[in-house]
Tab-separated table of C-alpha atoms in Angstrom:
chain	number	residue	atom	x	y	z
J	1	MET	CA	9.002	-7.022	-12.390
J	2	LEU	CA	5.586	-7.340	-10.785
J	3	GLY	CA	3.819	-4.082	-9.995
J	4	GLY	CA	0.959	-5.063	-7.703
J	5	LEU	CA	-2.211	-7.092	-7.528
J	6	ASN	CA	-3.889	-7.055	-10.937
J	7	HIS	CA	-7.112	-9.010	-10.525
J	8	LEU	CA	-8.803	-11.816	-8.628
J	9	THR	CA	-10.564	-14.688	-10.361
J	10	LEU	CA	-13.022	-16.570	-8.184
J	11	ALA	CA	-14.772	-19.806	-9.159
J	12	VAL	CA	-18.494	-19.514	-8.402
J	13	THR	CA	-21.462	-21.868	-8.463
J	14	ASP	CA	-24.241	-19.353	-9.130
J	15	LEU	CA	-23.232	-16.363	-11.231
J	16	GLU	CA	-26.257	-14.155	-10.498
J	17	ARG	CA	-26.015	-14.781	-6.746
J	18	SER	CA	-22.330	-13.854	-6.796
J	19	ILE	CA	-22.919	-10.739	-8.906
J	20	ASP	CA	-25.591	-9.646	-6.422
J	21	PHE	CA	-23.215	-10.246	-3.496
J	22	TYR	CA	-20.230	-8.398	-4.965
J	23	THR	CA	-22.232	-5.467	-6.358
J	24	GLY	CA	-25.037	-5.176	-3.806
J	25	LEU	CA	-23.141	-5.884	-0.589
J	26	LEU	CA	-19.513	-5.071	-1.385
J	27	GLY	CA	-20.086	-2.150	-3.755
J	28	CYS	CA	-18.243	-3.462	-6.803
J	29	ARG	CA	-19.231	-2.014	-10.170
J	30	LEU	CA	-20.420	-4.472	-12.818
J	31	ALA	CA	-18.294	-3.997	-15.934
J	32	ALA	CA	-19.243	-6.951	-18.169
J	33	THR	CA	-21.027	-10.293	-18.104
J	34	TRP	CA	-21.126	-13.347	-20.332
J	35	ASP	CA	-22.751	-16.774	-20.079
J	36	ALA	CA	-20.111	-18.166	-17.726
J	37	GLY	CA	-18.704	-15.114	-15.973
J	38	ALA	CA	-18.556	-11.472	-15.061
J	39	TYR	CA	-16.016	-8.698	-14.644
J	40	LEU	CA	-16.422	-6.305	-11.755
J	41	ALA	CA	-14.386	-3.246	-10.785
J	42	LEU	CA	-13.381	-2.117	-7.315
J	43	GLY	CA	-11.080	0.880	-7.548
J	44	GLU	CA	-8.126	-0.233	-9.670
J	45	LEU	CA	-8.745	-3.918	-8.906
J	46	TRP	CA	-10.805	-6.064	-11.220
J	47	ILE	CA	-12.570	-9.193	-10.060
J	48	CYS	CA	-13.505	-11.984	-12.425
J	49	LEU	CA	-16.343	-14.279	-11.380
J	50	SER	CA	-16.040	-17.520	-13.316
J	51	LEU	CA	-18.816	-20.097	-13.325
J	52	ASP	CA	-17.126	-23.422	-12.588
J	53	PRO	CA	-19.073	-26.440	-13.885
J	54	ALA	CA	-16.976	-28.743	-11.682
J	55	LEU	CA	-18.484	-27.185	-8.549
J	56	ASP	CA	-21.818	-28.377	-7.181
J	57	PRO	CA	-24.413	-25.688	-8.050
J	58	ALA	CA	-26.626	-26.856	-5.160
J	59	ARG	CA	-23.892	-25.958	-2.672
J	60	THR	CA	-24.674	-23.128	-0.324
J	61	VAL	CA	-22.245	-21.302	1.912
J	62	VAL	CA	-19.526	-23.661	3.008
J	63	PRO	CA	-18.471	-23.742	6.645
J	64	PRO	CA	-15.435	-21.699	7.630
J	65	GLN	CA	-12.213	-23.334	6.581
J	66	ALA	CA	-9.173	-23.986	8.727
J	67	GLU	CA	-6.753	-22.510	6.207
J	68	TYR	CA	-5.874	-18.837	6.370
J	69	THR	CA	-5.646	-17.994	2.656
J	70	HIS	CA	-7.941	-15.031	2.004
J	71	TYR	CA	-8.358	-11.808	0.028
J	72	ALA	CA	-8.382	-8.501	1.911
J	73	PHE	CA	-10.014	-5.279	0.755
J	74	SER	CA	-9.188	-1.857	2.201
J	75	ILE	CA	-11.842	-0.008	4.167
J	76	GLY	CA	-11.802	3.178	6.230
J	77	GLN	CA	-12.103	2.964	9.999
J	78	GLN	CA	-15.209	5.156	9.824
J	79	ASP	CA	-16.934	2.673	7.474
J	80	LEU	CA	-16.037	-0.687	9.019
J	81	ALA	CA	-18.753	-0.991	11.687
J	82	ALA	CA	-21.605	-0.145	9.309
J	83	PHE	CA	-20.143	-2.462	6.639
J	84	ARG	CA	-19.892	-5.353	9.112
J	85	THR	CA	-23.434	-4.775	10.402
J	86	ARG	CA	-24.869	-4.627	6.859
J	87	LEU	CA	-23.204	-7.897	5.843
J	88	LEU	CA	-24.182	-9.750	9.018
J	89	ARG	CA	-27.795	-8.579	8.632
J	90	ALA	CA	-27.709	-9.968	5.081
J	91	GLY	CA	-26.747	-13.378	6.491
J	92	VAL	CA	-23.069	-13.254	5.534
J	93	VAL	CA	-20.942	-15.643	7.595
J	94	GLU	CA	-18.052	-14.302	9.692
J	95	TRP	CA	-15.262	-16.921	9.459
J	96	ARG	CA	-12.684	-15.504	11.848
J	97	LYS	CA	-12.294	-12.922	14.578
J	98	ASN	CA	-9.576	-10.309	14.169
J	99	ARG	CA	-6.384	-11.031	16.100
J	100	SER	CA	-3.908	-8.664	14.471
J	101	GLU	CA	-3.143	-4.972	14.088
J	102	GLY	CA	-5.793	-2.885	12.393
J	103	ASP	CA	-9.502	-3.539	12.629
J	104	SER	CA	-10.786	-6.246	10.312
J	105	PHE	CA	-13.959	-8.098	9.459
J	106	TYR	CA	-13.412	-11.587	8.012
J	107	PHE	CA	-16.353	-12.918	5.986
J	108	LEU	CA	-17.321	-15.535	3.386
J	109	ASP	CA	-18.797	-14.892	-0.033
J	110	PRO	CA	-21.664	-17.135	-1.242
J	111	ASP	CA	-19.182	-19.782	-2.449
J	112	GLY	CA	-17.100	-19.804	0.708
J	113	HIS	CA	-14.213	-17.632	-0.528
J	114	GLN	CA	-12.564	-16.173	2.549
J	115	LEU	CA	-12.539	-12.372	2.393
J	116	GLU	CA	-11.533	-9.567	4.731
J	117	ALA	CA	-12.303	-5.872	5.054
J	118	HIS	CA	-9.186	-4.373	6.666
J	119	VAL	CA	-8.333	-1.004	8.152
J	120	GLY	CA	-4.601	-0.405	7.842
J	121	THR	CA	-1.620	-0.707	5.560
J	122	LEU	CA	1.613	-2.637	5.369
J	123	ALA	CA	3.292	0.338	7.070
J	124	SER	CA	0.881	0.269	10.020
J	125	ARG	CA	1.277	-3.522	10.330
J	126	LEU	CA	5.071	-3.268	10.344
J	127	ALA	CA	4.983	-0.493	12.940
J	128	ALA	CA	2.874	-2.668	15.236
J	129	CYS	CA	5.167	-5.637	14.640
J	130	ARG	CA	8.226	-3.582	15.550
J	131	SER	CA	6.564	-3.002	18.956
J	132	GLN	CA	5.505	-6.627	19.389
J	133	PRO	CA	7.290	-8.837	16.831
J	134	TYR	CA	6.093	-12.314	15.922
J	135	ALA	CA	8.384	-15.166	16.988
J	136	GLY	CA	11.532	-15.092	14.853
J	137	MET	CA	10.512	-11.927	13.026
J	138	ARG	CA	13.144	-9.972	11.063
J	139	PHE	CA	12.744	-6.628	9.346
J	140	TYR	CA	14.367	-5.656	6.047
J	141	ASP	CA	14.695	-1.908	5.577
């Protein structure tokens, strides 16, 4: 039986740039590095940055993508505005505006991975959905 999210592995084009982004801007702790990767810690979550030789190392931030697949990190309401401002001042791209329950900031990492800083929990999302359900929504208690 699965117990929760264990780790994220993200393919990157420039390892040092990605380490700087995840440690300097997002506050991850660097745990280990090797020639083609790094392990970072964020609470109980570990993030693996893996240098992918198939990706173009000259690539810079990719434009926002139409797909909605992304990785969301928890953040306190009191910290969201300052976090968003700090990332935007650092040139981080916002790829989507929030349209759902709970404040969020959607942003891209240096390789275009779609990330989110989100205020809220599954419980708060479900409570909001009970008030205004999505089309065809069903709840399983």
